[in-house]
């Protein structure tokens, strides 16, 4: 698994409303992905343990870096929800992997939206890293599920 880039030493001191909203949405997607990884761990065999832990660590680090970026820009980072509703019930290995694909895809869409709404170098770097890392994880989960294509033509495009 890829690991997120380290948090920037100096981020934007303010964000336009549309960039702030997109970054908050990306933070929310990171919160949801972390929750999903906790959920699916009960349905996947132990040989997925390392991949699950690495992905959880990556989302946690990206969440923390995003919270710091937002705080540094004078924004109050959104808190995680107490729980999330998966798009389908998770009952076995196949549905667990399917919900991981959805969660990672949601993260790519959220970070792409950040890229579309800012010219700030630091925020664009965070957006690109978030999109890329989630797209790689989504591809790995699609491959684990035997889905084709394993990678969409333009990761992060809302579908």
PDB file of N, CA, C and O in Angstrom, residues 51-108:
ATOM      1  N   UNK A  51      -2.990  -5.607   4.721  1.00  0.00           N
ATOM      2  CA  UNK A  51      -3.544  -4.621   3.780  1.00  0.00           C
ATOM      3  C   UNK A  51      -4.545  -3.710   4.482  1.00  0.00           C
ATOM      4  O   UNK A  51      -4.557  -2.495   4.252  1.00  0.00           O
ATOM      5  N   UNK A  52      -5.371  -4.277   5.335  1.00  0.00           N
ATOM      6  CA  UNK A  52      -6.348  -3.469   6.069  1.00  0.00           C
ATOM      7  C   UNK A  52      -5.662  -2.490   7.012  1.00  0.00           C
ATOM      8  O   UNK A  52      -6.042  -1.318   7.093  1.00  0.00           O
ATOM      9  N   UNK A  53      -4.647  -2.958   7.712  1.00  0.00           N
ATOM     10  CA  UNK A  53      -3.933  -2.095   8.656  1.00  0.00           C
ATOM     11  C   UNK A  53      -3.202  -0.972   7.931  1.00  0.00           C
ATOM     12  O   UNK A  53      -3.246   0.182   8.361  1.00  0.00           O
ATOM     13  N   UNK A  54      -2.530  -1.305   6.834  1.00  0.00           N
ATOM     14  CA  UNK A  54      -1.810  -0.276   6.073  1.00  0.00           C
ATOM     15  C   UNK A  54      -2.773   0.771   5.521  1.00  0.00           C
ATOM     16  O   UNK A  54      -2.480   1.971   5.572  1.00  0.00           O
ATOM     17  N   UNK A  55      -3.907   0.326   5.009  1.00  0.00           N
ATOM     18  CA  UNK A  55      -4.889   1.272   4.465  1.00  0.00           C
ATOM     19  C   UNK A  55      -5.473   2.140   5.571  1.00  0.00           C
ATOM     20  O   UNK A  55      -5.625   3.352   5.399  1.00  0.00           O
ATOM     21  N   UNK A  56      -5.791   1.536   6.696  1.00  0.00           N
ATOM     22  CA  UNK A  56      -6.312   2.306   7.829  1.00  0.00           C
ATOM     23  C   UNK A  56      -5.294   3.347   8.281  1.00  0.00           C
ATOM     24  O   UNK A  56      -5.649   4.503   8.539  1.00  0.00           O
ATOM     25  N   UNK A  57      -4.047   2.947   8.375  1.00  0.00           N
ATOM     26  CA  UNK A  57      -2.991   3.885   8.775  1.00  0.00           C
ATOM     27  C   UNK A  57      -2.866   5.031   7.780  1.00  0.00           C
ATOM     28  O   UNK A  57      -2.679   6.191   8.171  1.00  0.00           O
ATOM     29  N   UNK A  58      -2.953   4.721   6.492  1.00  0.00           N
ATOM     30  CA  UNK A  58      -2.851   5.750   5.464  1.00  0.00           C
ATOM     31  C   UNK A  58      -4.018   6.733   5.559  1.00  0.00           C
ATOM     32  O   UNK A  58      -3.821   7.952   5.484  1.00  0.00           O
ATOM     33  N   UNK A  59      -5.228   6.211   5.733  1.00  0.00           N
ATOM     34  CA  UNK A  59      -6.388   7.103   5.862  1.00  0.00           C
ATOM     35  C   UNK A  59      -6.307   7.935   7.147  1.00  0.00           C
ATOM     36  O   UNK A  59      -6.659   9.114   7.152  1.00  0.00           O
ATOM     37  N   UNK A  60      -5.839   7.335   8.215  1.00  0.00           N
ATOM     38  CA  UNK A  60      -5.696   8.064   9.478  1.00  0.00           C
ATOM     39  C   UNK A  60      -4.680   9.206   9.329  1.00  0.00           C
ATOM     40  O   UNK A  60      -4.934  10.338   9.753  1.00  0.00           O
ATOM     41  N   UNK A  61      -3.562   8.922   8.681  1.00  0.00           N
ATOM     42  CA  UNK A  61      -2.542   9.957   8.478  1.00  0.00           C
ATOM     43  C   UNK A  61      -3.065  11.067   7.570  1.00  0.00           C
ATOM     44  O   UNK A  61      -2.837  12.258   7.832  1.00  0.00           O
ATOM     45  N   UNK A  62      -3.779  10.703   6.522  1.00  0.00           N
ATOM     46  CA  UNK A  62      -4.330  11.710   5.615  1.00  0.00           C
ATOM     47  C   UNK A  62      -5.407  12.522   6.328  1.00  0.00           C
ATOM     48  O   UNK A  62      -5.489  13.734   6.163  1.00  0.00           O
ATOM     49  N   UNK A  63      -6.222  11.866   7.138  1.00  0.00           N
ATOM     50  CA  UNK A  63      -7.232  12.587   7.920  1.00  0.00           C
ATOM     51  C   UNK A  63      -6.566  13.606   8.828  1.00  0.00           C
ATOM     52  O   UNK A  63      -6.953  14.777   8.864  1.00  0.00           O
ATOM     53  N   UNK A  64      -5.543  13.160   9.549  1.00  0.00           N
ATOM     54  CA  UNK A  64      -4.855  14.055  10.482  1.00  0.00           C
ATOM     55  C   UNK A  64      -4.200  15.230   9.749  1.00  0.00           C
ATOM     56  O   UNK A  64      -4.286  16.375  10.201  1.00  0.00           O
ATOM     57  N   UNK A  65      -3.562  14.954   8.606  1.00  0.00           N
ATOM     58  CA  UNK A  65      -2.923  16.017   7.835  1.00  0.00           C
ATOM     59  C   UNK A  65      -3.965  17.001   7.306  1.00  0.00           C
ATOM     60  O   UNK A  65      -3.729  18.215   7.284  1.00  0.00           O
ATOM     61  N   UNK A  66      -5.114  16.483   6.912  1.00  0.00           N
ATOM     62  CA  UNK A  66      -6.178  17.348   6.387  1.00  0.00           C
ATOM     63  C   UNK A  66      -6.764  18.211   7.500  1.00  0.00           C
ATOM     64  O   UNK A  66      -7.036  19.404   7.287  1.00  0.00           O
ATOM     65  N   UNK A  67      -6.926  17.647   8.673  1.00  0.00           N
ATOM     66  CA  UNK A  67      -7.399  18.436   9.805  1.00  0.00           C
ATOM     67  C   UNK A  67      -6.417  19.565  10.124  1.00  0.00           C
ATOM     68  O   UNK A  67      -6.832  20.697  10.381  1.00  0.00           O
ATOM     69  N   UNK A  68      -5.125  19.273  10.092  1.00  0.00           N
ATOM     70  CA  UNK A  68      -4.112  20.308  10.330  1.00  0.00           C
ATOM     71  C   UNK A  68      -4.147  21.383   9.254  1.00  0.00           C
ATOM     72  O   UNK A  68      -4.051  22.573   9.548  1.00  0.00           O
ATOM     73  N   UNK A  69      -4.303  20.967   8.009  1.00  0.00           N
ATOM     74  CA  UNK A  69      -4.363  21.917   6.905  1.00  0.00           C
ATOM     75  C   UNK A  69      -5.569  22.843   7.066  1.00  0.00           C
ATOM     76  O   UNK A  69      -5.449  24.056   6.931  1.00  0.00           O
ATOM     77  N   UNK A  70      -6.728  22.257   7.372  1.00  0.00           N
ATOM     78  CA  UNK A  70      -7.933  23.069   7.560  1.00  0.00           C
ATOM     79  C   UNK A  70      -7.787  24.008   8.755  1.00  0.00           C
ATOM     80  O   UNK A  70      -8.127  25.186   8.667  1.00  0.00           O
ATOM     81  N   UNK A  71      -7.282  23.502   9.853  1.00  0.00           N
ATOM     82  CA  UNK A  71      -7.097  24.335  11.043  1.00  0.00           C
ATOM     83  C   UNK A  71      -6.147  25.492  10.753  1.00  0.00           C
ATOM     84  O   UNK A  71      -6.400  26.630  11.166  1.00  0.00           O
ATOM     85  N   UNK A  72      -5.069  25.200  10.029  1.00  0.00           N
ATOM     86  CA  UNK A  72      -4.112  26.229   9.676  1.00  0.00           C
ATOM     87  C   UNK A  72      -4.696  27.295   8.764  1.00  0.00           C
ATOM     88  O   UNK A  72      -4.208  28.418   8.715  1.00  0.00           O
ATOM     89  N   UNK A  73      -5.763  26.945   8.056  1.00  0.00           N
ATOM     90  CA  UNK A  73      -6.429  27.894   7.163  1.00  0.00           C
ATOM     91  C   UNK A  73      -7.622  28.557   7.848  1.00  0.00           C
ATOM     92  O   UNK A  73      -8.447  29.193   7.187  1.00  0.00           O
ATOM     93  N   UNK A  74      -7.722  28.385   9.175  1.00  0.00           N
ATOM     94  CA  UNK A  74      -8.789  29.040   9.917  1.00  0.00           C
ATOM     95  C   UNK A  74     -10.136  28.356   9.842  1.00  0.00           C
ATOM     96  O   UNK A  74     -11.159  28.939  10.189  1.00  0.00           O
ATOM     97  N   UNK A  75     -10.152  27.105   9.420  1.00  0.00           N
ATOM     98  CA  UNK A  75     -11.400  26.339   9.322  1.00  0.00           C
ATOM     99  C   UNK A  75     -11.505  25.372  10.507  1.00  0.00           C
ATOM    100  O   UNK A  75     -10.497  24.917  11.022  1.00  0.00           O
ATOM    101  N   UNK A  76     -12.733  25.053  10.894  1.00  0.00           N
ATOM    102  CA  UNK A  76     -12.962  24.023  11.908  1.00  0.00           C
ATOM    103  C   UNK A  76     -13.189  22.702  11.191  1.00  0.00           C
ATOM    104  O   UNK A  76     -14.205  22.536  10.511  1.00  0.00           O
ATOM    105  N   UNK A  77     -12.249  21.750  11.310  1.00  0.00           N
ATOM    106  CA  UNK A  77     -12.415  20.472  10.616  1.00  0.00           C
ATOM    107  C   UNK A  77     -13.666  19.743  11.084  1.00  0.00           C
ATOM    108  O   UNK A  77     -13.992  19.740  12.267  1.00  0.00           O
ATOM    109  N   UNK A  78     -14.369  19.136  10.133  1.00  0.00           N
ATOM    110  CA  UNK A  78     -15.549  18.337  10.468  1.00  0.00           C
ATOM    111  C   UNK A  78     -15.144  17.118  11.268  1.00  0.00           C
ATOM    112  O   UNK A  78     -14.131  16.483  10.990  1.00  0.00           O
ATOM    113  N   UNK A  79     -15.985  16.783  12.221  1.00  0.00           N
ATOM    114  CA  UNK A  79     -15.777  15.559  12.996  1.00  0.00           C
ATOM    115  C   UNK A  79     -16.349  14.372  12.240  1.00  0.00           C
ATOM    116  O   UNK A  79     -17.205  14.525  11.374  1.00  0.00           O
ATOM    117  N   UNK A  80     -15.889  13.195  12.615  1.00  0.00           N
ATOM    118  CA  UNK A  80     -16.432  11.970  12.038  1.00  0.00           C
ATOM    119  C   UNK A  80     -17.844  11.748  12.570  1.00  0.00           C
ATOM    120  O   UNK A  80     -18.185  12.184  13.673  1.00  0.00           O
ATOM    121  N   UNK A  81     -18.644  11.063  11.770  1.00  0.00           N
ATOM    122  CA  UNK A  81     -19.971  10.640  12.214  1.00  0.00           C
ATOM    123  C   UNK A  81     -19.788   9.460  13.173  1.00  0.00           C
ATOM    124  O   UNK A  81     -18.757   8.783  13.166  1.00  0.00           O
ATOM    125  N   UNK A  82     -20.808   9.199  13.953  1.00  0.00           N
ATOM    126  CA  UNK A  82     -20.743   8.052  14.865  1.00  0.00           C
ATOM    127  C   UNK A  82     -20.730   6.738  14.084  1.00  0.00           C
ATOM    128  O   UNK A  82     -20.096   5.767  14.493  1.00  0.00           O
ATOM    129  N   UNK A  83     -21.418   6.720  12.956  1.00  0.00           N
ATOM    130  CA  UNK A  83     -21.470   5.534  12.100  1.00  0.00           C
ATOM    131  C   UNK A  83     -21.859   5.988  10.701  1.00  0.00           C
ATOM    132  O   UNK A  83     -22.334   7.109  10.505  1.00  0.00           O
ATOM    133  N   UNK A  84     -21.658   5.100   9.739  1.00  0.00           N
ATOM    134  CA  UNK A  84     -21.987   5.376   8.344  1.00  0.00           C
ATOM    135  C   UNK A  84     -22.830   4.227   7.818  1.00  0.00           C
ATOM    136  O   UNK A  84     -22.762   3.108   8.329  1.00  0.00           O
ATOM    137  N   UNK A  85     -23.600   4.492   6.789  1.00  0.00           N
ATOM    138  CA  UNK A  85     -24.449   3.461   6.192  1.00  0.00           C
ATOM    139  C   UNK A  85     -23.773   3.001   4.903  1.00  0.00           C
ATOM    140  O   UNK A  85     -23.659   3.783   3.952  1.00  0.00           O
ATOM    141  N   UNK A  86     -23.324   1.753   4.860  1.00  0.00           N
ATOM    142  CA  UNK A  86     -22.712   1.271   3.617  1.00  0.00           C
ATOM    143  C   UNK A  86     -23.771   1.163   2.521  1.00  0.00           C
ATOM    144  O   UNK A  86     -24.965   1.025   2.812  1.00  0.00           O
ATOM    145  N   UNK A  87     -23.341   1.225   1.261  1.00  0.00           N
ATOM    146  CA  UNK A  87     -24.297   1.188   0.161  1.00  0.00           C
ATOM    147  C   UNK A  87     -25.031  -0.145   0.032  1.00  0.00           C
ATOM    148  O   UNK A  87     -26.071  -0.218  -0.624  1.00  0.00           O
ATOM    149  N   UNK A  88     -24.488  -1.169   0.640  1.00  0.00           N
ATOM    150  CA  UNK A  88     -25.128  -2.492   0.673  1.00  0.00           C
ATOM    151  C   UNK A  88     -24.722  -3.152   1.984  1.00  0.00           C
ATOM    152  O   UNK A  88     -23.693  -2.815   2.557  1.00  0.00           O
ATOM    153  N   UNK A  89     -25.531  -4.089   2.455  1.00  0.00           N
ATOM    154  CA  UNK A  89     -25.144  -4.772   3.690  1.00  0.00           C
ATOM    155  C   UNK A  89     -23.823  -5.523   3.512  1.00  0.00           C
ATOM    156  O   UNK A  89     -23.544  -6.072   2.453  1.00  0.00           O
ATOM    157  N   UNK A  90     -23.011  -5.503   4.551  1.00  0.00           N
ATOM    158  CA  UNK A  90     -21.754  -6.245   4.535  1.00  0.00           C
ATOM    159  C   UNK A  90     -21.989  -7.521   5.322  1.00  0.00           C
ATOM    160  O   UNK A  90     -22.249  -7.480   6.534  1.00  0.00           O
ATOM    161  N   UNK A  91     -21.909  -8.655   4.601  1.00  0.00           N
ATOM    162  CA  UNK A  91     -22.251  -9.935   5.216  1.00  0.00           C
ATOM    163  C   UNK A  91     -21.193 -11.010   5.014  1.00  0.00           C
ATOM    164  O   UNK A  91     -21.269 -12.059   5.651  1.00  0.00           O
ATOM    165  N   UNK A  92     -20.247 -10.767   4.116  1.00  0.00           N
ATOM    166  CA  UNK A  92     -19.243 -11.777   3.802  1.00  0.00           C
ATOM    167  C   UNK A  92     -18.033 -11.118   3.148  1.00  0.00           C
ATOM    168  O   UNK A  92     -17.979  -9.892   3.017  1.00  0.00           O
ATOM    169  N   UNK A  93     -17.079 -11.937   2.719  1.00  0.00           N
ATOM    170  CA  UNK A  93     -15.858 -11.410   2.123  1.00  0.00           C
ATOM    171  C   UNK A  93     -16.157 -10.599   0.859  1.00  0.00           C
ATOM    172  O   UNK A  93     -15.606  -9.511   0.673  1.00  0.00           O
ATOM    173  N   UNK A  94     -17.020 -11.094   0.000  1.00  0.00           N
ATOM    174  CA  UNK A  94     -17.305 -10.393  -1.263  1.00  0.00           C
ATOM    175  C   UNK A  94     -17.926  -9.020  -1.016  1.00  0.00           C
ATOM    176  O   UNK A  94     -17.534  -8.029  -1.644  1.00  0.00           O
ATOM    177  N   UNK A  95     -18.886  -8.939  -0.102  1.00  0.00           N
ATOM    178  CA  UNK A  95     -19.520  -7.642   0.161  1.00  0.00           C
ATOM    179  C   UNK A  95     -18.586  -6.711   0.926  1.00  0.00           C
ATOM    180  O   UNK A  95     -18.660  -5.490   0.771  1.00  0.00           O
ATOM    181  N   UNK A  96     -17.695  -7.284   1.723  1.00  0.00           N
ATOM    182  CA  UNK A  96     -16.710  -6.453   2.429  1.00  0.00           C
ATOM    183  C   UNK A  96     -15.758  -5.800   1.431  1.00  0.00           C
ATOM    184  O   UNK A  96     -15.487  -4.598   1.512  1.00  0.00           O
ATOM    185  N   UNK A  97     -15.270  -6.561   0.476  1.00  0.00           N
ATOM    186  CA  UNK A  97     -14.366  -5.992  -0.528  1.00  0.00           C
ATOM    187  C   UNK A  97     -15.112  -4.991  -1.401  1.00  0.00           C
ATOM    188  O   UNK A  97     -14.581  -3.928  -1.740  1.00  0.00           O
ATOM    189  N   UNK A  98     -16.364  -5.279  -1.722  1.00  0.00           N
ATOM    190  CA  UNK A  98     -17.158  -4.354  -2.539  1.00  0.00           C
ATOM    191  C   UNK A  98     -17.307  -3.003  -1.843  1.00  0.00           C
ATOM    192  O   UNK A  98     -17.195  -1.948  -2.489  1.00  0.00           O
ATOM    193  N   UNK A  99     -17.541  -3.000  -0.539  1.00  0.00           N
ATOM    194  CA  UNK A  99     -17.698  -1.727   0.171  1.00  0.00           C
ATOM    195  C   UNK A  99     -16.359  -0.996   0.294  1.00  0.00           C
ATOM    196  O   UNK A  99     -16.313   0.232   0.309  1.00  0.00           O
ATOM    197  N   UNK A 100     -15.256  -1.730   0.327  1.00  0.00           N
ATOM    198  CA  UNK A 100     -13.938  -1.082   0.307  1.00  0.00           C
ATOM    199  C   UNK A 100     -13.705  -0.367  -1.021  1.00  0.00           C
ATOM    200  O   UNK A 100     -13.175   0.749  -1.046  1.00  0.00           O
ATOM    201  N   UNK A 101     -14.126  -0.988  -2.109  1.00  0.00           N
ATOM    202  CA  UNK A 101     -14.008  -0.339  -3.426  1.00  0.00           C
ATOM    203  C   UNK A 101     -14.816   0.953  -3.439  1.00  0.00           C
ATOM    204  O   UNK A 101     -14.337   1.997  -3.895  1.00  0.00           O
ATOM    205  N   UNK A 102     -16.026   0.903  -2.904  1.00  0.00           N
ATOM    206  CA  UNK A 102     -16.866   2.104  -2.858  1.00  0.00           C
ATOM    207  C   UNK A 102     -16.217   3.189  -2.004  1.00  0.00           C
ATOM    208  O   UNK A 102     -16.151   4.359  -2.406  1.00  0.00           O
ATOM    209  N   UNK A 103     -15.722   2.818  -0.837  1.00  0.00           N
ATOM    210  CA  UNK A 103     -15.108   3.811   0.060  1.00  0.00           C
ATOM    211  C   UNK A 103     -13.899   4.465  -0.596  1.00  0.00           C
ATOM    212  O   UNK A 103     -13.752   5.695  -0.553  1.00  0.00           O
ATOM    213  N   UNK A 104     -13.031   3.676  -1.200  1.00  0.00           N
ATOM    214  CA  UNK A 104     -11.838   4.243  -1.842  1.00  0.00           C
ATOM    215  C   UNK A 104     -12.220   5.086  -3.057  1.00  0.00           C
ATOM    216  O   UNK A 104     -11.617   6.137  -3.302  1.00  0.00           O
ATOM    217  N   UNK A 105     -13.235   4.657  -3.783  1.00  0.00           N
ATOM    218  CA  UNK A 105     -13.703   5.445  -4.928  1.00  0.00           C
ATOM    219  C   UNK A 105     -14.262   6.778  -4.450  1.00  0.00           C
ATOM    220  O   UNK A 105     -14.001   7.825  -5.059  1.00  0.00           O
ATOM    221  N   UNK A 106     -15.016   6.763  -3.371  1.00  0.00           N
ATOM    222  CA  UNK A 106     -15.540   8.010  -2.803  1.00  0.00           C
ATOM    223  C   UNK A 106     -14.409   8.958  -2.412  1.00  0.00           C
ATOM    224  O   UNK A 106     -14.510  10.178  -2.597  1.00  0.00           O
ATOM    225  N   UNK A 107     -13.336   8.409  -1.872  1.00  0.00           N
ATOM    226  CA  UNK A 107     -12.190   9.234  -1.492  1.00  0.00           C
ATOM    227  C   UNK A 107     -11.546   9.848  -2.739  1.00  0.00           C
ATOM    228  O   UNK A 107     -11.197  11.033  -2.741  1.00  0.00           O
ATOM    229  N   UNK A 108     -11.414   9.069  -3.818  1.00  0.00           N
ATOM    230  CA  UNK A 108     -10.818   9.631  -5.037  1.00  0.00           C
ATOM    231  C   UNK A 108     -11.674  10.768  -5.582  1.00  0.00           C
ATOM    232  O   UNK A 108     -11.146  11.793  -6.011  1.00  0.00           O
TER     233      UNK A 108
END
